[in-house]
Coordinates of C-alpha atoms in Angstrom, one line a residue:
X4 CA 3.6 29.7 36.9
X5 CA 6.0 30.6 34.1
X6 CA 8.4 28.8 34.8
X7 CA 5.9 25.6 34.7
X8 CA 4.5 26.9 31.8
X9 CA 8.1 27.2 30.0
X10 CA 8.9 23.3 31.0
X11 CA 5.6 22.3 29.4
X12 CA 6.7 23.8 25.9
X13 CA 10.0 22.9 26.1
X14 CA 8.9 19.3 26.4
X15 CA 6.1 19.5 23.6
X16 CA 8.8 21.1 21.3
X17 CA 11.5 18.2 21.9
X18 CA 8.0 15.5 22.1
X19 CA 6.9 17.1 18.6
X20 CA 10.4 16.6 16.8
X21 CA 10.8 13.0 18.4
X22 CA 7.2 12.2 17.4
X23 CA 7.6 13.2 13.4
X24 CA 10.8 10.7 13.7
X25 CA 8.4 8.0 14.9
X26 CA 5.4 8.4 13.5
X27 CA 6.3 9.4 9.7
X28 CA 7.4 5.6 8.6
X29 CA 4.2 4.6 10.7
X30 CA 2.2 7.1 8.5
X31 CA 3.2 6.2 5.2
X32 CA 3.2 2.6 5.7
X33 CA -0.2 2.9 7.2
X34 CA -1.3 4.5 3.9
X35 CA 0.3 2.0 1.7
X36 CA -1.8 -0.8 3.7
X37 CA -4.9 1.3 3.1
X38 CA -4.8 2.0 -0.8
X39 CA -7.3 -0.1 -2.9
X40 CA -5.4 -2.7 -4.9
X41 CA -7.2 -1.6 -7.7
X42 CA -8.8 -5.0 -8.5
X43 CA -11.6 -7.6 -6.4
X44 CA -8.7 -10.1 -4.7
X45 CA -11.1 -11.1 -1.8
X46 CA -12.4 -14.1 -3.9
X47 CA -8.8 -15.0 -5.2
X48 CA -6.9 -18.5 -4.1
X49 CA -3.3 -19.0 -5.2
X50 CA -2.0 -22.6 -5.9
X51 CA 1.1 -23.4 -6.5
X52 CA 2.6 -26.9 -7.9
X53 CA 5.6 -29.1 -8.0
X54 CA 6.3 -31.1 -11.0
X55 CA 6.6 -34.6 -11.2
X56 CA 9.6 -36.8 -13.0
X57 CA 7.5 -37.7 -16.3
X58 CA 10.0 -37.7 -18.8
X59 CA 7.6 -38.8 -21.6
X60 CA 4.4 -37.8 -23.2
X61 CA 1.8 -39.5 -24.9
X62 CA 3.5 -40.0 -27.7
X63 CA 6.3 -41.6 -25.6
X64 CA 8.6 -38.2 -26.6
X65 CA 11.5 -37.1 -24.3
X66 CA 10.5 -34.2 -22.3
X67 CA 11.8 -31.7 -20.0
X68 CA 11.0 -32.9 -16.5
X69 CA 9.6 -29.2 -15.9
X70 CA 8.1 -28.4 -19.0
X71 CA 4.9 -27.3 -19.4
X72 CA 3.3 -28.4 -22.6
X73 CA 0.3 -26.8 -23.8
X74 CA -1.4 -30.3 -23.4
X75 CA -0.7 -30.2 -20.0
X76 CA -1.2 -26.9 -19.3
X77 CA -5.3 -27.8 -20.7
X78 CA -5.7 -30.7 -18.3
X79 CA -4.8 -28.9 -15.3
X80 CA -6.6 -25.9 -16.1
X81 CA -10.0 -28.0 -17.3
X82 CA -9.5 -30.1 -13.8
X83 CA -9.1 -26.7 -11.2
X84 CA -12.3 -25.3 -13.4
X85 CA -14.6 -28.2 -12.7
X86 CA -14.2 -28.2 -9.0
X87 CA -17.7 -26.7 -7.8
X88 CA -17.1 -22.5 -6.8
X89 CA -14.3 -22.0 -9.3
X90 CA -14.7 -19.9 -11.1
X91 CA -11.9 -19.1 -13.5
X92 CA -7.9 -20.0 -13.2
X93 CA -4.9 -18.4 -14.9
X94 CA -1.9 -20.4 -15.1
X95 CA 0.3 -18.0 -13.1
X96 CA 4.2 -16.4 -14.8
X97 CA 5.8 -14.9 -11.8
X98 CA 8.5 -13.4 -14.6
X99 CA 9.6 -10.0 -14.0
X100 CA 7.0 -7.3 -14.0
X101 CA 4.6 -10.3 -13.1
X102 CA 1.1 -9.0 -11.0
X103 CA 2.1 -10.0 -7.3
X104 CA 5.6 -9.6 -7.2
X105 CA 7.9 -6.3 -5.8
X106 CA 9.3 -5.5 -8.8
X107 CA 9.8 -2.5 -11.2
X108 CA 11.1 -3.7 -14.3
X109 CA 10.5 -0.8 -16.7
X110 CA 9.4 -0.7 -20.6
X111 CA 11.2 2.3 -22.3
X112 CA 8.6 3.9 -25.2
X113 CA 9.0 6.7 -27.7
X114 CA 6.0 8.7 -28.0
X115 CA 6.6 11.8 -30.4
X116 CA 10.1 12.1 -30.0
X117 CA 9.5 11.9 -26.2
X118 CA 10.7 8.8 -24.1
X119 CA 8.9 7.5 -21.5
X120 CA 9.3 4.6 -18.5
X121 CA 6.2 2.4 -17.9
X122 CA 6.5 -0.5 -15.1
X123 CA 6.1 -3.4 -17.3
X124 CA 3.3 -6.2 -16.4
X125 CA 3.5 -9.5 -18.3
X126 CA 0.2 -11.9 -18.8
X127 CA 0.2 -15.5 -20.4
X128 CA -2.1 -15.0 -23.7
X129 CA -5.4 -17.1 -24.0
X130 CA -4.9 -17.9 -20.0
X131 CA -7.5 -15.5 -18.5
X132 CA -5.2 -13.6 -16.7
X133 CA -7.9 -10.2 -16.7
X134 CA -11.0 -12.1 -16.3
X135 CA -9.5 -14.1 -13.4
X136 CA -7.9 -11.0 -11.6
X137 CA -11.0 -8.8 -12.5
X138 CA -9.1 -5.6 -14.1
X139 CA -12.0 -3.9 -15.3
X140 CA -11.5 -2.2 -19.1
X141 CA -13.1 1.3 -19.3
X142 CA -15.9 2.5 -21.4
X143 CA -14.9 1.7 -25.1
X144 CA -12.5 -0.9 -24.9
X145 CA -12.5 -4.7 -25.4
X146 CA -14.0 -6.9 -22.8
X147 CA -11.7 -8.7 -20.7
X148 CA -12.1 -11.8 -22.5
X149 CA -10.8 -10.4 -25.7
X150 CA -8.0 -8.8 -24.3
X151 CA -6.9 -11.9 -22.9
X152 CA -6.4 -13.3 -25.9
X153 CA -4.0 -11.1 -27.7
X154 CA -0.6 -12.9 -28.1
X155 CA 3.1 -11.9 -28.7
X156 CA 2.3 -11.9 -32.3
X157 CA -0.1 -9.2 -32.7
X158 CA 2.1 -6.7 -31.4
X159 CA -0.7 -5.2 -28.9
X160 CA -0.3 -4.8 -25.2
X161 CA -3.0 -2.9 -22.7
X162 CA -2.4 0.3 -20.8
X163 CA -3.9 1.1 -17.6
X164 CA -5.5 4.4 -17.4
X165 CA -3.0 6.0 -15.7
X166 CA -0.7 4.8 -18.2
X167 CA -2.5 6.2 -21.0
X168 CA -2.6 10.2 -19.5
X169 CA 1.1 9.6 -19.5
X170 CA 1.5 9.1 -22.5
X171 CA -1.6 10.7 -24.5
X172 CA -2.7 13.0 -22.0
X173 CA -6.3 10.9 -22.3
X174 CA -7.5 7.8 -21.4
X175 CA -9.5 7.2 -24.9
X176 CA -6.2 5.8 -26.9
X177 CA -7.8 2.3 -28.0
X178 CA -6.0 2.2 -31.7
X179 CA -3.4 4.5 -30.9
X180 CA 0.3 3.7 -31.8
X181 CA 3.6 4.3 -30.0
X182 CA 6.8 2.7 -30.0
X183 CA 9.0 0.8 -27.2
X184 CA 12.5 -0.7 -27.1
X185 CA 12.6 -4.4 -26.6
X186 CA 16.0 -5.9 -28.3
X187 CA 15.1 -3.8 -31.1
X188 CA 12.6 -0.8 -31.9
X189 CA 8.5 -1.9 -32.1
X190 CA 5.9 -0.4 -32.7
X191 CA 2.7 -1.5 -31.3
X192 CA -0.9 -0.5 -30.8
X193 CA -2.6 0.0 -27.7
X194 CA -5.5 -2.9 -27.5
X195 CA -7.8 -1.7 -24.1
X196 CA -7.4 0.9 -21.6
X197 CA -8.2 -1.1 -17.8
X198 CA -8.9 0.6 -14.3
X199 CA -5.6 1.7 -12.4
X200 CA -4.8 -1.0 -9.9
X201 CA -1.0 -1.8 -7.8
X202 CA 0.8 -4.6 -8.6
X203 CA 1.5 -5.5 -4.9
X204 CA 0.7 -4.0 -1.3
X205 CA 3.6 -1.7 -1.1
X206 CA 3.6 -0.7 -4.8
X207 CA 2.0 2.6 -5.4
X208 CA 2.6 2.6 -9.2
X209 CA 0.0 3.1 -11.4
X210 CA 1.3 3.5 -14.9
X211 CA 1.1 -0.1 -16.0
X212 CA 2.2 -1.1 -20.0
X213 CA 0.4 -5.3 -19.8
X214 CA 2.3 -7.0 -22.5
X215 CA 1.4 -10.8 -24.2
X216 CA 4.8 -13.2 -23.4
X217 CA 5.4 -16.9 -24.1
X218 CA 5.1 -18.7 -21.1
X219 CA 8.0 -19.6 -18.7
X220 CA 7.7 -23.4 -18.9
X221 CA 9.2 -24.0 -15.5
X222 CA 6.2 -22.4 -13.9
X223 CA 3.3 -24.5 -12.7
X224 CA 1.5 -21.7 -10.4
X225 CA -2.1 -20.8 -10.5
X226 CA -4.4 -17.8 -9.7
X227 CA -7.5 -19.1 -9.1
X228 CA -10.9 -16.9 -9.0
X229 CA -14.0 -18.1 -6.5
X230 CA -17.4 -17.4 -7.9
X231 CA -19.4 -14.7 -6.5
X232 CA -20.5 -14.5 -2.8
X233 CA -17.6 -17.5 -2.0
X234 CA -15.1 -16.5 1.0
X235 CA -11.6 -17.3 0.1
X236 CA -10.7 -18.1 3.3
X237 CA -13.5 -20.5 3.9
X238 CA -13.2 -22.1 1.0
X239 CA -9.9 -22.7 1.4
X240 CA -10.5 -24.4 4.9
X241 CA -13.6 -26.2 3.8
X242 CA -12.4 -27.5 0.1
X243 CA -9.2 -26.8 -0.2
X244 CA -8.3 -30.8 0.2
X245 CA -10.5 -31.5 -2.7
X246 CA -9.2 -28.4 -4.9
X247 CA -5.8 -30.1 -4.1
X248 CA -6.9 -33.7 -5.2
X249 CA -8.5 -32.4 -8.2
X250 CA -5.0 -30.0 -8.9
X251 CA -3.3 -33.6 -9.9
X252 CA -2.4 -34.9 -12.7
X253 CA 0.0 -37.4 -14.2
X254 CA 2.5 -34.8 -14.1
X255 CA 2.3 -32.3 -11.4
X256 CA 0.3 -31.7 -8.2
X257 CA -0.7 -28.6 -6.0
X258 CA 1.6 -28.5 -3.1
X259 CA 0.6 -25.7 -1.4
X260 CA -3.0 -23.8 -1.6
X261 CA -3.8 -20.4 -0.1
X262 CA -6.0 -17.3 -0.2
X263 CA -4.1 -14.7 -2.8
X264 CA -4.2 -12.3 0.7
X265 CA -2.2 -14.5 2.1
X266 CA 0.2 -15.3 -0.5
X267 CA 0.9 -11.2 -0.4
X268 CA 1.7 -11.5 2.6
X269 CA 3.6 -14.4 2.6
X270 CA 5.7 -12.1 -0.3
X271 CA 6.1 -9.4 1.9
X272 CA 7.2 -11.3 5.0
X273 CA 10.2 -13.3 2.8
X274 CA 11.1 -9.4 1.4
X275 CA 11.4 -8.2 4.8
X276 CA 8.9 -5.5 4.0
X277 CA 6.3 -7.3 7.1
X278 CA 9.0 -6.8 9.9
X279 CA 9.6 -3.6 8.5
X280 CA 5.7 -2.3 8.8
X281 CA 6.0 -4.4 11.8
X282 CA 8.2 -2.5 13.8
X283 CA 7.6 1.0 12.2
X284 CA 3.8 0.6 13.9
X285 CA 5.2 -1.2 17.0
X286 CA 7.4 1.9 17.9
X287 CA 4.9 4.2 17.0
X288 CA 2.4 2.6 19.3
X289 CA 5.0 2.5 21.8
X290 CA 5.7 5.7 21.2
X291 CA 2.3 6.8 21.4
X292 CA 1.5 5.3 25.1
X293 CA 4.3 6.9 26.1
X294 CA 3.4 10.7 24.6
X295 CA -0.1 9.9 26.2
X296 CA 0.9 9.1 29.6
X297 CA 4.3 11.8 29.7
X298 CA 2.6 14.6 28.5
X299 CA -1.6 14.1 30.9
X300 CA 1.0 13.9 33.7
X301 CA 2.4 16.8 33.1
X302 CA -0.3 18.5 31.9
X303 CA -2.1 17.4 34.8
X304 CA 0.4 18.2 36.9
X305 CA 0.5 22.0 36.0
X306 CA -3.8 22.0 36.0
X307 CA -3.4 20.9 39.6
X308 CA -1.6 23.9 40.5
X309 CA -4.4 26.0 39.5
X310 CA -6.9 24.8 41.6
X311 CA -6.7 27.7 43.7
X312 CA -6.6 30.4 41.1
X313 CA -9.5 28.1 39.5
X314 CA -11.2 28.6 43.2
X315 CA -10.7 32.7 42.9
X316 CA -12.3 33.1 39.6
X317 CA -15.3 31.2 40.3
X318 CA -15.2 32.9 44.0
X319 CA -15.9 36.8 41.5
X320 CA -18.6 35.0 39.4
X321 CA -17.0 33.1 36.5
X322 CA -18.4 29.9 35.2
X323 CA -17.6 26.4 35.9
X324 CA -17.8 26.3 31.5
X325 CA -15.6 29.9 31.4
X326 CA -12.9 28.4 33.3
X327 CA -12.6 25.3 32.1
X328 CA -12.6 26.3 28.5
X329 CA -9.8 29.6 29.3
X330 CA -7.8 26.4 30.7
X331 CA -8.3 24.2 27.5
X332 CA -7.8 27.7 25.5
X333 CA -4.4 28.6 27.4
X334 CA -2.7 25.0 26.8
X335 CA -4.2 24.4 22.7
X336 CA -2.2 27.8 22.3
X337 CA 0.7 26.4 24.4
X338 CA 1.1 23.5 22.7
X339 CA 0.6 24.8 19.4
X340 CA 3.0 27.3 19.8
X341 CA 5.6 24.7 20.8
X342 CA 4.5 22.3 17.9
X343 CA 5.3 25.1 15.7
X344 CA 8.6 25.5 17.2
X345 CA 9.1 21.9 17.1
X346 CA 8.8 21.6 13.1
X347 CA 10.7 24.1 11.9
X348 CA 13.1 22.3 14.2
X349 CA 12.8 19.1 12.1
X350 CA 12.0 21.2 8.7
X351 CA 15.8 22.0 8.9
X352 CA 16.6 18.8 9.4
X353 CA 14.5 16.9 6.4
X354 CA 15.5 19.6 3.9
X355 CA 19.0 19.3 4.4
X356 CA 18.5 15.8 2.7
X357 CA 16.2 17.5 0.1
X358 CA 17.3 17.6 -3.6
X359 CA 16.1 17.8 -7.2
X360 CA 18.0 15.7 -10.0
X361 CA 16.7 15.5 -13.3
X362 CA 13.5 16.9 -12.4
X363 CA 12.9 13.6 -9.7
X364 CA 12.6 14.8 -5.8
X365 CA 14.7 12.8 -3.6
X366 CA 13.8 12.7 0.1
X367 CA 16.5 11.6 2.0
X368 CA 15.7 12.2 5.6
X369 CA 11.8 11.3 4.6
X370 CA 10.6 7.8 4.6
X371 CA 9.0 6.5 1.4
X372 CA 9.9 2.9 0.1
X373 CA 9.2 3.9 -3.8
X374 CA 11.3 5.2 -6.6
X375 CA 8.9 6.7 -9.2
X376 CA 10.1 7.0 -12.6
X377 CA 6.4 8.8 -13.6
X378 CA 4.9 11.8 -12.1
X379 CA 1.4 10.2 -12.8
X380 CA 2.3 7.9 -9.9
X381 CA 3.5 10.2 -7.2
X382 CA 1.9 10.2 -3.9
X383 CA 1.9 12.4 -1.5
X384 CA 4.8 10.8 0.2
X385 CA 6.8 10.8 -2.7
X386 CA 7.1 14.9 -2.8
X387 CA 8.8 16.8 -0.4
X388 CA 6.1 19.5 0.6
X389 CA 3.2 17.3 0.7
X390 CA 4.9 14.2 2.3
X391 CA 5.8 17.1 5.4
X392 CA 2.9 18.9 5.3
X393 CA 0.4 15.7 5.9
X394 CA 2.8 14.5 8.6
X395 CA 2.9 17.5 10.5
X396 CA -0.8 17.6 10.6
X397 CA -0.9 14.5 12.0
X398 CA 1.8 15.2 15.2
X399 CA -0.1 18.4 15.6
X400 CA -3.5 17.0 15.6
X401 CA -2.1 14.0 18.0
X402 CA 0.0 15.7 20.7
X403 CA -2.9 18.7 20.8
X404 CA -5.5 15.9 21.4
X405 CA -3.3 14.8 23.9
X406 CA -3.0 18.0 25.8
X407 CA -6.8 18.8 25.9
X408 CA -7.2 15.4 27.1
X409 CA -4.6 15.8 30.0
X410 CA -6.2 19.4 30.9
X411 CA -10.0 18.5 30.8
X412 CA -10.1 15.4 33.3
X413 CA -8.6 17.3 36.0
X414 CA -9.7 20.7 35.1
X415 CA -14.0 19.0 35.4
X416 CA -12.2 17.5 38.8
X417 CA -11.3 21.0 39.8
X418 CA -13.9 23.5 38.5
X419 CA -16.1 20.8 40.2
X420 CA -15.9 21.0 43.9
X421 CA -16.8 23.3 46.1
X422 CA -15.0 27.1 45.9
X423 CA -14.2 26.7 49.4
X424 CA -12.5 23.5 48.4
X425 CA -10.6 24.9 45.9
X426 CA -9.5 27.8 47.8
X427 CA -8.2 25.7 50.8
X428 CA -6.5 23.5 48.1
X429 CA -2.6 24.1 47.8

């Protein structure tokens, strides 16, 4: 009986440390996918265009082939708002620090003496761009109309509340003033304060700076927002030809059309962060079968050899619920025991790629696809003690589930037939 028992823990300590391997790049991606975005993209479509070879405008002046002139930039946007469910477009800037895209391009500010790193978010001035995504201001700031219309000029940009702790310790800074490093030293004033959101599906920052910038006049992209109670996706399959016909002009035409979910992921598959998620949840899956059926064997395995010892106890008057539950007791404590023994196993292991530089954690042997510059947006998988602490719970809680499972269904099996039965078995 011991030696059974002593198999059984060796193989839940080595199952434990394989299983934090596995399942911790599962884990964290699985969070990542399950974090708000911060902002209603269900009703969003994303259109993107391919310009034409008009040379000339009205005025029969040379132009760039690709240049977007604000006369064309009107038409197109006054065509996409008439079609019937739109209802508002943003002509899209996919320059760094643009919503949608993975990337961190940073803004460096001096507040009191102090500097500070914001990941920096462009927006197109008097284009819509927070009406159309829906960032919601808070309590005492502008409406979203009004921010949209500040411009490079009036030396105002937005902060998302997040952004504003960091650097007031409050999110009620509408007025304030700090400085930031662009080419040269500026100050500016903070316009509006808006509701955290992520700039893309892996992105966990929060602490957002929105600037005004002139736009890029090779870009002829659109974010387009349905009108309440309109499916993306069904609108894209039942009027997505007409959205297209309507998206020409005499100098460009949508080429491709799709729901803004989609286009994420269609950004995330051409990153390589999809195969990635992919096969971190394949493997734990596989993985997880595998725990499931290795360890009810064996567990059922070593039940099964109690059937007569099950047979004496009920044989001197104990209960079918007595012994079934001092068998579900005796193999919780067994595995917990060896799930203990299992993570300080693997604690050794993470640690050893532990280290603090500059006050910023690094976690080499954890997995976590984000390098935060602000301790406003750490996650929990972004600090050492947290990040192991929540994975643990989860092996513990799966491969304990696993063992009750594999002792209950033929413990009931057992404590269920007769006591002659069971005394007979061998």
């Amino acid at each position: 009986m011991l030696n059974a028992k002593s198999w059984l823990f060796l193989e839940l300590v080595i199952i434990t440390v394989v299983a934090w391997a596995v399942l911790d790049p599962a884990v964290v991606n699985l969070y990542y996918r399950l974090l708000p975005m911060g902002y209603d993209h269900d009703r969003l479509l994303y259109a993107e265009c391919t310009v034409r070879s008009s040379n000339t405008d009205k005025n029969d002046s040379i132009l760039d082939t690709y240049q977007i002139t604000e006369e064309r930039r009107r038409q197109m946007l006054r065509q996409l708002s008439a079609v019937e469910g739109v209802a508002s477009v943003y002509l899209f800037n996919d320059n760094y620090g643009a919503v949608g895209y993975d990337n961190q391009g940073y803004t460096e500010i001096i507040q009191e003496g102090d500097t500070t790193f914001l990941c920096n978010v462009n927006f197109v001035p008097d284009a819509r761009f927070f009406e159309t995504y829906g960032l919601q201001p808070l309590q005492g700031s502008p409406s979203a109309d009004e921010l949209s219309h500040i411009n490079t000029l009036d030396r105002q940009v937005v902060l998302t509340r997040s952004g504003a702790i960091t650097l007031f310790g409050t999110s009620d800074v509408v007025g304030r003033r700090f400085n930031l490093t662009y080419q040269e030293l500026t100050e500016v004033t903070v316009a509006g304060v808006v509701e955290d959101f992520r700039k893309n599906v892996p992105n966990t920052l929060r602490s957002l700076i929105i600037r005004p910038a002139e736009l890029n006049h090779t870009q002829c992209q659109y974010i387009i927002r349905l009108q309440e109670g309109i499916n993306a996706r069904r609108f894209v399959q039942e009027h997505g030809e007409e959205l297209i016909r309507s998206g020409k002009t005499n100098f460009n035409r949508i080429s491709r059309l799709m729901t803004y979910d989609d286009w994420l992921s269609r950004l995330e598959l051409d990153a390589g962060r999809t195969q990635e998620v992919n096969r971190s949840l394949a493997l734990a899956l596989f993985f997880l079968v595998n725990l499931v059926l290795a360890v009810v064997g064996t567990v059922w395995l070593h039940a099964k050899r109690r059937t007569e010892e099950c047979g004496v106890r009920r044989a001197f008057g104990a209960t079918r619920r007595r012994v079934l539950f001092d068998q579900l007791w005796c193999n919780a404590l067994l595995a917990t025991a060896a799930v203990a023994v299992g993570l300080v196993i693997y604690l050794n292991y993470v640690y050893s790629g532990y280290s603090i530089v500059d006050g910023v954690e690094y976690l080499e042997h954890l997995y976590t696809n984000n390098y935060i510059m602000v301790p406003t947006d750490l996650r929990w998988p972004d600090s050492f003690w947290p990040h192991f602490l929540v994975v643990s719970v989860i092996v513990y809680l799966i491969i304990l589930c696993t063992v009750l499972i594999g002792t209950a269904i033929p413990a009931v099996k057992i404590i269920g037939a007769k006591i002659t039965n069971a005394l007979r078995d061998e």
